PDB file of C-alpha atoms and ligand atoms in Angstrom:
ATOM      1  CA  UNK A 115     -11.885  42.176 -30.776  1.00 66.00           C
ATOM      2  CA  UNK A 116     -13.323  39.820 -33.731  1.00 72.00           C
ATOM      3  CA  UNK A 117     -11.925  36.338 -33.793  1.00 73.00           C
ATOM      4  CA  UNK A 118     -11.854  34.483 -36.558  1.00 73.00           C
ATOM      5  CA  UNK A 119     -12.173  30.351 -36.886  1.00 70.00           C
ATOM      6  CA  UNK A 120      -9.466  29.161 -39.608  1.00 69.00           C
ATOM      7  CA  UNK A 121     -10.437  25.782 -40.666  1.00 66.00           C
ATOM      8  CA  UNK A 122      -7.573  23.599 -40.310  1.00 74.00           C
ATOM      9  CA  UNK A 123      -9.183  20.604 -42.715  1.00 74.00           C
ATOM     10  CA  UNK A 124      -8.592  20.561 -46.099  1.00 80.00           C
ATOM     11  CA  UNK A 125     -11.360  20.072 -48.736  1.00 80.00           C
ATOM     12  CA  UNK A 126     -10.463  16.403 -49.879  1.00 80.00           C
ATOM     13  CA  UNK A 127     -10.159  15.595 -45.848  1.00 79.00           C
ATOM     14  CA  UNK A 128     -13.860  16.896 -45.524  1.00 79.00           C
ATOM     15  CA  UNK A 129     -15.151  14.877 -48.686  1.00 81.00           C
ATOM     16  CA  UNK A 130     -13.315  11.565 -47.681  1.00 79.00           C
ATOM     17  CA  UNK A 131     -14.326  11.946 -43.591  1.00 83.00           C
ATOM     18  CA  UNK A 132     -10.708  11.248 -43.038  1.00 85.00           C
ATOM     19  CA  UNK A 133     -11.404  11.292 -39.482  1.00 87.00           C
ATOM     20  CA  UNK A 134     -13.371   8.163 -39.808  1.00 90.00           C
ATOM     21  CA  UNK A 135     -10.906   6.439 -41.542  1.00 90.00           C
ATOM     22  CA  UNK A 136      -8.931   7.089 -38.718  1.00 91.00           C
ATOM     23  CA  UNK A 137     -10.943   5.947 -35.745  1.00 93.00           C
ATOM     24  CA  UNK A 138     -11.910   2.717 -38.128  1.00 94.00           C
ATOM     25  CA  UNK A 139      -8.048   2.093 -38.329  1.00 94.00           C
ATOM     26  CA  UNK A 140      -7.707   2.537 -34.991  1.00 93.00           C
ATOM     27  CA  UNK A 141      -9.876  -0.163 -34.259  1.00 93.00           C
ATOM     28  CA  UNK A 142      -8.843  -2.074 -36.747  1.00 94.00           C
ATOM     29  CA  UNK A 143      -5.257  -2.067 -35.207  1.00 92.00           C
ATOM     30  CA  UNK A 144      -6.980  -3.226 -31.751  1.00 89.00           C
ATOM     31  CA  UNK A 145      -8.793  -5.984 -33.044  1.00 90.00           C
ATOM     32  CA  UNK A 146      -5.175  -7.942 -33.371  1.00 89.00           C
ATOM     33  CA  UNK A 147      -3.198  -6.233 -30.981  1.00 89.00           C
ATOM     34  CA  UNK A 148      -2.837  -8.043 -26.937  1.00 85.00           C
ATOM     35  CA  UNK A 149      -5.472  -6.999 -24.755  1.00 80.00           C
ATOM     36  CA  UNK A 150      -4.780  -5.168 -21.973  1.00 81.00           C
ATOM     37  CA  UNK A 151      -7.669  -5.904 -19.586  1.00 85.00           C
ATOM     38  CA  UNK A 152      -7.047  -7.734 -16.934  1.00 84.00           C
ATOM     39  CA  UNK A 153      -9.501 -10.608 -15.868  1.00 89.00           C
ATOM     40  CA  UNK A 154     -10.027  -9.840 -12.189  1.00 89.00           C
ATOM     41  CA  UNK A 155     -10.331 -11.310  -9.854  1.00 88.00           C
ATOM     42  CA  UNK A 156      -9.263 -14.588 -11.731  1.00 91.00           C
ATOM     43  CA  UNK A 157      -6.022 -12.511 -12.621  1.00 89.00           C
ATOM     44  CA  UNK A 158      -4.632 -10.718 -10.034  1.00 85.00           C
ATOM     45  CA  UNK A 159      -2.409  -7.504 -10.478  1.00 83.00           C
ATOM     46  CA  UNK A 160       1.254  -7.646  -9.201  1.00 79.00           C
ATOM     47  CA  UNK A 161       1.522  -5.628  -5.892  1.00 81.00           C
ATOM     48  CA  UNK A 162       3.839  -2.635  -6.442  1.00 74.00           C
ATOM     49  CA  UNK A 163       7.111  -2.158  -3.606  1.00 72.00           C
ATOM     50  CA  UNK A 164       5.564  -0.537  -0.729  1.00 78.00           C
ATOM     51  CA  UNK A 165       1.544  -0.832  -1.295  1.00 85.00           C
ATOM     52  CA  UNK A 166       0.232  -0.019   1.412  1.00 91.00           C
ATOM     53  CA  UNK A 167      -2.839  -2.352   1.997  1.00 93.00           C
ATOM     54  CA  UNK A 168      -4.904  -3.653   4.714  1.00 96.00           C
ATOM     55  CA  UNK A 169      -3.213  -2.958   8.179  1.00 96.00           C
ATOM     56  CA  UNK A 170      -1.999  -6.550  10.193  1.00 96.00           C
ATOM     57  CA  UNK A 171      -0.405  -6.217  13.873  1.00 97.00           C
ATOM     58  CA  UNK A 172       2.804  -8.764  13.196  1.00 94.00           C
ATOM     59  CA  UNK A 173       2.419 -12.113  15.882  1.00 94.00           C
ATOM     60  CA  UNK A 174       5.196 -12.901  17.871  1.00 92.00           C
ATOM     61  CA  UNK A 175       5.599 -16.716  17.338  1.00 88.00           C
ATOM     62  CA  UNK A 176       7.086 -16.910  21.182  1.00 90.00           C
ATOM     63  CA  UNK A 177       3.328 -15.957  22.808  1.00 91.00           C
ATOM     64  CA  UNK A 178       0.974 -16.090  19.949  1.00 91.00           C
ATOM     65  CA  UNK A 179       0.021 -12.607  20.652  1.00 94.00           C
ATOM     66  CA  UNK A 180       1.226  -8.824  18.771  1.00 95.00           C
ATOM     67  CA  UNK A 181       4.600  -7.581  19.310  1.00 94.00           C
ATOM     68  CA  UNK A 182       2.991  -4.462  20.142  1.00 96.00           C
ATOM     69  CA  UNK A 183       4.917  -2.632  23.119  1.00 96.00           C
ATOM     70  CA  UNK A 184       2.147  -0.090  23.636  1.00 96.00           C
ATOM     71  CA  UNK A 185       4.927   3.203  22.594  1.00 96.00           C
ATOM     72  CA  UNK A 186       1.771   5.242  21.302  1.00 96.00           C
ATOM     73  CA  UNK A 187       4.210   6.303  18.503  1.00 95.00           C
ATOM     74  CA  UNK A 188       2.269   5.442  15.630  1.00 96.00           C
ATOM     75  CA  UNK A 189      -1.051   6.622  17.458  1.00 97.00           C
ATOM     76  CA  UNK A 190       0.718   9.903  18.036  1.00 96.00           C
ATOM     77  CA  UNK A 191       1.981  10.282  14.450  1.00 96.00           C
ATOM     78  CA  UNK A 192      -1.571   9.209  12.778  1.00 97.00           C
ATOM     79  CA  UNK A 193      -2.818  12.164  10.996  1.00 97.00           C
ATOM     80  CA  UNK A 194      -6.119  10.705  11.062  1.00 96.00           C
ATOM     81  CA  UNK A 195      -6.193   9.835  14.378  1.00 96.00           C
ATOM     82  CA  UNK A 196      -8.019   6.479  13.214  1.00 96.00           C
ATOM     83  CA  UNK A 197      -5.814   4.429  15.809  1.00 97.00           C
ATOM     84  CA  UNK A 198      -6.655   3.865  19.035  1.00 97.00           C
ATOM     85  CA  UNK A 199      -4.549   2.160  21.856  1.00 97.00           C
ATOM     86  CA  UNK A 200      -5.195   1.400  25.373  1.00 97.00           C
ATOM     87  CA  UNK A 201      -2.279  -0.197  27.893  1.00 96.00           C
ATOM     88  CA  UNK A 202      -1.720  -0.880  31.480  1.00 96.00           C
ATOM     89  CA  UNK A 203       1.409  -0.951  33.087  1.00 96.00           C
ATOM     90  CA  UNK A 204       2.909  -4.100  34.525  1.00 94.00           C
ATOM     91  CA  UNK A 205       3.099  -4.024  38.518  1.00 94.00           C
ATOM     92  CA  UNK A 206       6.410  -5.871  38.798  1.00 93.00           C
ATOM     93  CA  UNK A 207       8.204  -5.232  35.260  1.00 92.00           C
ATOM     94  CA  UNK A 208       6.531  -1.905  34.629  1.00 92.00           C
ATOM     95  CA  UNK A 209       6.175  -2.669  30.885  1.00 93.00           C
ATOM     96  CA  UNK A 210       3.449  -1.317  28.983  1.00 95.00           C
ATOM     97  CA  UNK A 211       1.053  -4.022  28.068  1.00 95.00           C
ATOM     98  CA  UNK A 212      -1.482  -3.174  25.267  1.00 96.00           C
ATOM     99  CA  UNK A 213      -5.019  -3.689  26.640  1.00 97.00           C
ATOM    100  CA  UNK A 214      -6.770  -2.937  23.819  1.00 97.00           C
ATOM    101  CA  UNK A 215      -5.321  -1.935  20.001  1.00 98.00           C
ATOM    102  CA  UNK A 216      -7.751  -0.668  17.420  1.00 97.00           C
ATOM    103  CA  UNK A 217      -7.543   1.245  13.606  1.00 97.00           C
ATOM    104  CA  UNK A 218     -10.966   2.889  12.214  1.00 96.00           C
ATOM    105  CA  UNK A 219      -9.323   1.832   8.788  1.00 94.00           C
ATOM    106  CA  UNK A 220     -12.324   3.504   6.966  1.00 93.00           C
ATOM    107  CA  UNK A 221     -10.722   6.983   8.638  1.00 95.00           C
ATOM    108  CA  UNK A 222      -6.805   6.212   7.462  1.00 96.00           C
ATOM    109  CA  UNK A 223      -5.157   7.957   4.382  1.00 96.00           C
ATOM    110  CA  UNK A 224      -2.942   4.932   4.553  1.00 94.00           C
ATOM    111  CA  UNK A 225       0.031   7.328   4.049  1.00 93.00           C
ATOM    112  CA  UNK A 226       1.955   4.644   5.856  1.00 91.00           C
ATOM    113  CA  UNK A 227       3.861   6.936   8.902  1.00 92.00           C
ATOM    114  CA  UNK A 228       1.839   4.665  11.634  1.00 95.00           C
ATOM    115  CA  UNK A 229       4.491   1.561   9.987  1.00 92.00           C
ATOM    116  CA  UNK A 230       7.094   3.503   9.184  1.00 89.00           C
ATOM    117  CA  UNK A 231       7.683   5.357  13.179  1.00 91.00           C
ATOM    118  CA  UNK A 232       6.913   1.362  14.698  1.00 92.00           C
ATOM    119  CA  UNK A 233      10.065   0.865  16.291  1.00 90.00           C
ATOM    120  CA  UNK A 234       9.678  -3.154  16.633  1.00 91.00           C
ATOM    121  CA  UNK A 235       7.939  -3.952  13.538  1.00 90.00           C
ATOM    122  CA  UNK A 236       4.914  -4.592  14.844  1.00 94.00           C
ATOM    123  CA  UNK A 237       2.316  -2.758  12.795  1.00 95.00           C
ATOM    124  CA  UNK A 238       2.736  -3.480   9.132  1.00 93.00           C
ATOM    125  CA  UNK A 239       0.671  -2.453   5.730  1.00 94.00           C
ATOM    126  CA  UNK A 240       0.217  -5.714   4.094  1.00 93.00           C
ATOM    127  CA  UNK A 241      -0.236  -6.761   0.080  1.00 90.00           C
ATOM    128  CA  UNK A 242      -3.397  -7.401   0.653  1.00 93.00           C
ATOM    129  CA  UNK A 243      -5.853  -4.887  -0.804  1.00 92.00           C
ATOM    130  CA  UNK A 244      -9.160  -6.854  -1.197  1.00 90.00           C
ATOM    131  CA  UNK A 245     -10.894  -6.093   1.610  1.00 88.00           C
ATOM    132  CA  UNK A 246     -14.320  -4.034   0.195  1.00 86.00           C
ATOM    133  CA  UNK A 247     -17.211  -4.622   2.763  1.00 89.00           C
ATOM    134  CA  UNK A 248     -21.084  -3.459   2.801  1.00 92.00           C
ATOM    135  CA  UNK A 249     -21.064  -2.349   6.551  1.00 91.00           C
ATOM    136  CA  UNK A 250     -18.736  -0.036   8.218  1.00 89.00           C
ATOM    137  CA  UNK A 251     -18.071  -2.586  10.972  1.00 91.00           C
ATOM    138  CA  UNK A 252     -16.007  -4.720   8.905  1.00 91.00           C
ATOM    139  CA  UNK A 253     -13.487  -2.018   8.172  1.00 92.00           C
ATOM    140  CA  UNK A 254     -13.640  -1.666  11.961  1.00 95.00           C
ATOM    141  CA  UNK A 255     -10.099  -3.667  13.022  1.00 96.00           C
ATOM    142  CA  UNK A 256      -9.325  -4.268  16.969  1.00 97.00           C
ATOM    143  CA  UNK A 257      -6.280  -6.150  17.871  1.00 97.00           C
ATOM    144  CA  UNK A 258      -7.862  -9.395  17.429  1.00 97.00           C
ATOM    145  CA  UNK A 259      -8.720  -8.829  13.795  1.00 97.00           C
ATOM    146  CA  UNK A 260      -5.545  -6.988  12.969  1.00 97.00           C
ATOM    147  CA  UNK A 261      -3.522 -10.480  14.115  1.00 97.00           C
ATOM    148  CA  UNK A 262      -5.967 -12.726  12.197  1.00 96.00           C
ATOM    149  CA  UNK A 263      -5.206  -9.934   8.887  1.00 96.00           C
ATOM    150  CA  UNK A 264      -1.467 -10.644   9.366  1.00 96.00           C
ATOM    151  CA  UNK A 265      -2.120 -14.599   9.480  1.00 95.00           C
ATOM    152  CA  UNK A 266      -4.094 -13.539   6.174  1.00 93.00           C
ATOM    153  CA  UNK A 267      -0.940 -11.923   5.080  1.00 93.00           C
ATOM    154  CA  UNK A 268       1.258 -14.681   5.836  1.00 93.00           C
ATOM    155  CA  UNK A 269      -0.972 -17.121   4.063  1.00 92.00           C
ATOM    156  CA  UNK A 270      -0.578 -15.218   0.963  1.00 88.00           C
ATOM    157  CA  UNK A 271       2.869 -14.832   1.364  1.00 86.00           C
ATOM    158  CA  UNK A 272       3.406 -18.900   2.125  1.00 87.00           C
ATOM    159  CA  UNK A 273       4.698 -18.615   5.236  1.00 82.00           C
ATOM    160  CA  UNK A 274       8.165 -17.536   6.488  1.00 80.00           C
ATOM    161  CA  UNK A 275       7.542 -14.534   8.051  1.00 82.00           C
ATOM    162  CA  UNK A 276       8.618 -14.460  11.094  1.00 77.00           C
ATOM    163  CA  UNK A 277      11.239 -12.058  11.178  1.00 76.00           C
ATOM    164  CA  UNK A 278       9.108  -9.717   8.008  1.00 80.00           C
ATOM    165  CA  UNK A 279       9.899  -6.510   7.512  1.00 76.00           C
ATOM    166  CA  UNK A 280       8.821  -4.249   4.676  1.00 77.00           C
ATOM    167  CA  UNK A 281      12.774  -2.121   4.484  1.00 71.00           C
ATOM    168  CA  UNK A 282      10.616   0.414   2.078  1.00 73.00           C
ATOM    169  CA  UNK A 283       9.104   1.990   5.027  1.00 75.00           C
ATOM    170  CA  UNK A 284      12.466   2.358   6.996  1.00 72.00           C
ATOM    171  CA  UNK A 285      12.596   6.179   8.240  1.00 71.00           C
ATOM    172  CA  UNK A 286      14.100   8.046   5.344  1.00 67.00           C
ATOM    173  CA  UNK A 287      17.270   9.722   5.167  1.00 69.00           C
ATOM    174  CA  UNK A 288      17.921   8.588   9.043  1.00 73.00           C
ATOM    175  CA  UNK A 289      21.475   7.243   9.540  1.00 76.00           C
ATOM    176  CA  UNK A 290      21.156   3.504  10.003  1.00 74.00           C
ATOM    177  CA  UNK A 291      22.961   3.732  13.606  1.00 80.00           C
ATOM    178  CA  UNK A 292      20.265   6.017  14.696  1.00 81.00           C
ATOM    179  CA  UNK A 293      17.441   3.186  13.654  1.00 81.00           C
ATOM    180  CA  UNK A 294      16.449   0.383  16.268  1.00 82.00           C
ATOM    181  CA  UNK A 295      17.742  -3.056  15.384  1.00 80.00           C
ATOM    182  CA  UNK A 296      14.431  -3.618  14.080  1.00 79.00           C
ATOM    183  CA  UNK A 297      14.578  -1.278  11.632  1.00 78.00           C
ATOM    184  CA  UNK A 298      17.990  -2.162  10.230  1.00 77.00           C
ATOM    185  CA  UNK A 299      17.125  -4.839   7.696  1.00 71.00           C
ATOM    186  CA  UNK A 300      18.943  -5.135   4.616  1.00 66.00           C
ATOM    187  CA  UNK A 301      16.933  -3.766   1.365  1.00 60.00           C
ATOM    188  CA  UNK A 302      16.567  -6.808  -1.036  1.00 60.00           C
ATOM    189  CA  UNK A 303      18.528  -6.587  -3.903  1.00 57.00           C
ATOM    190  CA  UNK A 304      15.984  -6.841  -6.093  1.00 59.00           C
ATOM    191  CA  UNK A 305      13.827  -4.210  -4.910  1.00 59.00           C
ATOM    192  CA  UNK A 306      15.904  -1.185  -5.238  1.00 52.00           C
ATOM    193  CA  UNK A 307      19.564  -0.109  -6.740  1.00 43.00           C
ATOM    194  CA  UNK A 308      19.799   2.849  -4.314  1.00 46.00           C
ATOM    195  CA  UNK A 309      18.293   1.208  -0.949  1.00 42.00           C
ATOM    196  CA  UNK A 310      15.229   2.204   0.339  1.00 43.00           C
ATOM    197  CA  UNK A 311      14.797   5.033  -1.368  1.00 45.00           C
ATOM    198  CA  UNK A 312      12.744   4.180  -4.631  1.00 44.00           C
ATOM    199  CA  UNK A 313      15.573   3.477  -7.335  1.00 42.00           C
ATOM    200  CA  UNK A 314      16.120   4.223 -10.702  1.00 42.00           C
ATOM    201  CA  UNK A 315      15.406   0.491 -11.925  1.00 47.00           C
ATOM    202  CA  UNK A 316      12.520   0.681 -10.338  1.00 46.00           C
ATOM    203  CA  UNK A 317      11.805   3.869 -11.634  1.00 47.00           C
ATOM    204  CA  UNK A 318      12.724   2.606 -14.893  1.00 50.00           C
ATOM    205  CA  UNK A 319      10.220  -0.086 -14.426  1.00 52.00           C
ATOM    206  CA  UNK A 320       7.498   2.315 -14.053  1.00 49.00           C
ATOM    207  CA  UNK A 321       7.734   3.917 -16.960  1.00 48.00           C
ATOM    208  CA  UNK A 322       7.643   1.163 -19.432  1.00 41.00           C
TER     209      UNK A 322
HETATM  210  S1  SF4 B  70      -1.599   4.762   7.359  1.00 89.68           S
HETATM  211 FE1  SF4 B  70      -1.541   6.883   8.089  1.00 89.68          FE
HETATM  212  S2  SF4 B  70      -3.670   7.459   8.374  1.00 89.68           S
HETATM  213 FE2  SF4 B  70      -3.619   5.231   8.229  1.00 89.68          FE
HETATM  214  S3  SF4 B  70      -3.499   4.488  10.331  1.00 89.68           S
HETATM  215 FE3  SF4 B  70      -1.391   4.669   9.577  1.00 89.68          FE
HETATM  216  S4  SF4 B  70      -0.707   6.715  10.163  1.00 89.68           S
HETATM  217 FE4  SF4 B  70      -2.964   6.663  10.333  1.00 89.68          FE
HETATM  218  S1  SF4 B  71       4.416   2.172  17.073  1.00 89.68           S
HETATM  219 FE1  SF4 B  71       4.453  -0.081  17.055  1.00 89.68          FE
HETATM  220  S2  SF4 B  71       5.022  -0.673  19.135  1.00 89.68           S
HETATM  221 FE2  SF4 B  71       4.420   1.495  19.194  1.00 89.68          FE
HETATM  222  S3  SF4 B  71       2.236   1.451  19.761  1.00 89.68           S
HETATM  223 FE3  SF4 B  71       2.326   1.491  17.535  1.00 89.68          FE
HETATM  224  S4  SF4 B  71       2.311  -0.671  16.875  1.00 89.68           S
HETATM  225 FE4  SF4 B  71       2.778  -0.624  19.060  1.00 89.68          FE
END
């Protein structure tokens, strides 16, 4: 089978190197039009609903410590198996106290399921997304590190967070009865028009 190349340029387009024209109008148009690069890091960009960024255990203001009641659900639901929890059981209360609570963040896929199955809100994916290091140690976080990211977190936020939740990662399509009280926290308005699903406006949003 022969195939043959039809030229789709005219003659005058080939004698006047239209295409040049073109590109030189092109930039011509972008030497007075707003720039679009951002300046960072002395510009930061806005953080989207439901980034999920550096992992924080949430502090309980009553004992300083993580809310963290050693359930192994978000261990057990880690496809990466980056998290890693150790507990002991009381003697007189029999409650699960976490001994040791640590995520291999360099391993997660941060899809998120580790905050969305925590049943007390105690394991959250913060804003915060500059955390780059040059040794594999600091993306190492144990429990201690994971409290002192959420105090990060707070900072950033300016404070108020005791009772934080992020609603976006609320189990989807569950009935609200079926959630723990934790769990049941009203969706700003702001954030969504159809809950915690991800709304039209904000849909809308995107695509401007
Ligand atoms: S975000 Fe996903 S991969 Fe990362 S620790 Fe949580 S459950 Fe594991
Ligand atoms: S799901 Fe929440 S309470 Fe359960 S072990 Fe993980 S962080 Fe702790």
């Amino acid at each position: 089978m022969q195939i043959q190349y039809k030229p789709t340029r005219t003659l005058l387009q080939t004698i006047l190197h239209v295409e040049i024209l073109q590109g030189m109008a092109l930039t011509l148009k972008r030497l007075f039009s707003k720039p679009i690069t951002r300046q960072y890091p002395q510009e930061k960009p806005d953080v989207r609903l439901g980034f999920r960024g550096q992992h924080a255990l949430v502090r309980d203001q009553a004992s300083g410590g993580s809310k963290c009641v050693a359930c192994m659900r978000c261990a057990t639901v880690c496809p990466s198996r980056c998290i890693r929890i150790r507990y002991h059981e009381d003697e007189e209360s029999g409650a699960r106290v976490v001994d040791s609570y640590d995520i291999e963040a360099l391993r997660c896929v941060y899809c998120g399921f580790c905050e969305e199955v925590c049943p007390v809100n105690a394991l959250v994916m913060t804003e915060v997304f500059e955390y780059g290091a040059y040794d594999r140690q600091s993306i190492f976080f144990d429990q201690q590190r994971l409290l002192e990211n959420w105090d990060r977190f707070t900072e950033l936020k300016g404070g108020g967070m005791d009772n934080y939740v992020n609603p976006f990662w609320r189990p989807r399509g569950a009935d609200e009865k079926t959630l723990t009280a934790a769990k049941r926290v009203k969706v700003p308005d702001d954030w969504t028009l159809e809950g915690q699903v991800v709304g039209k406006k904000f849909k809308t949003e995107r695509s401007v």
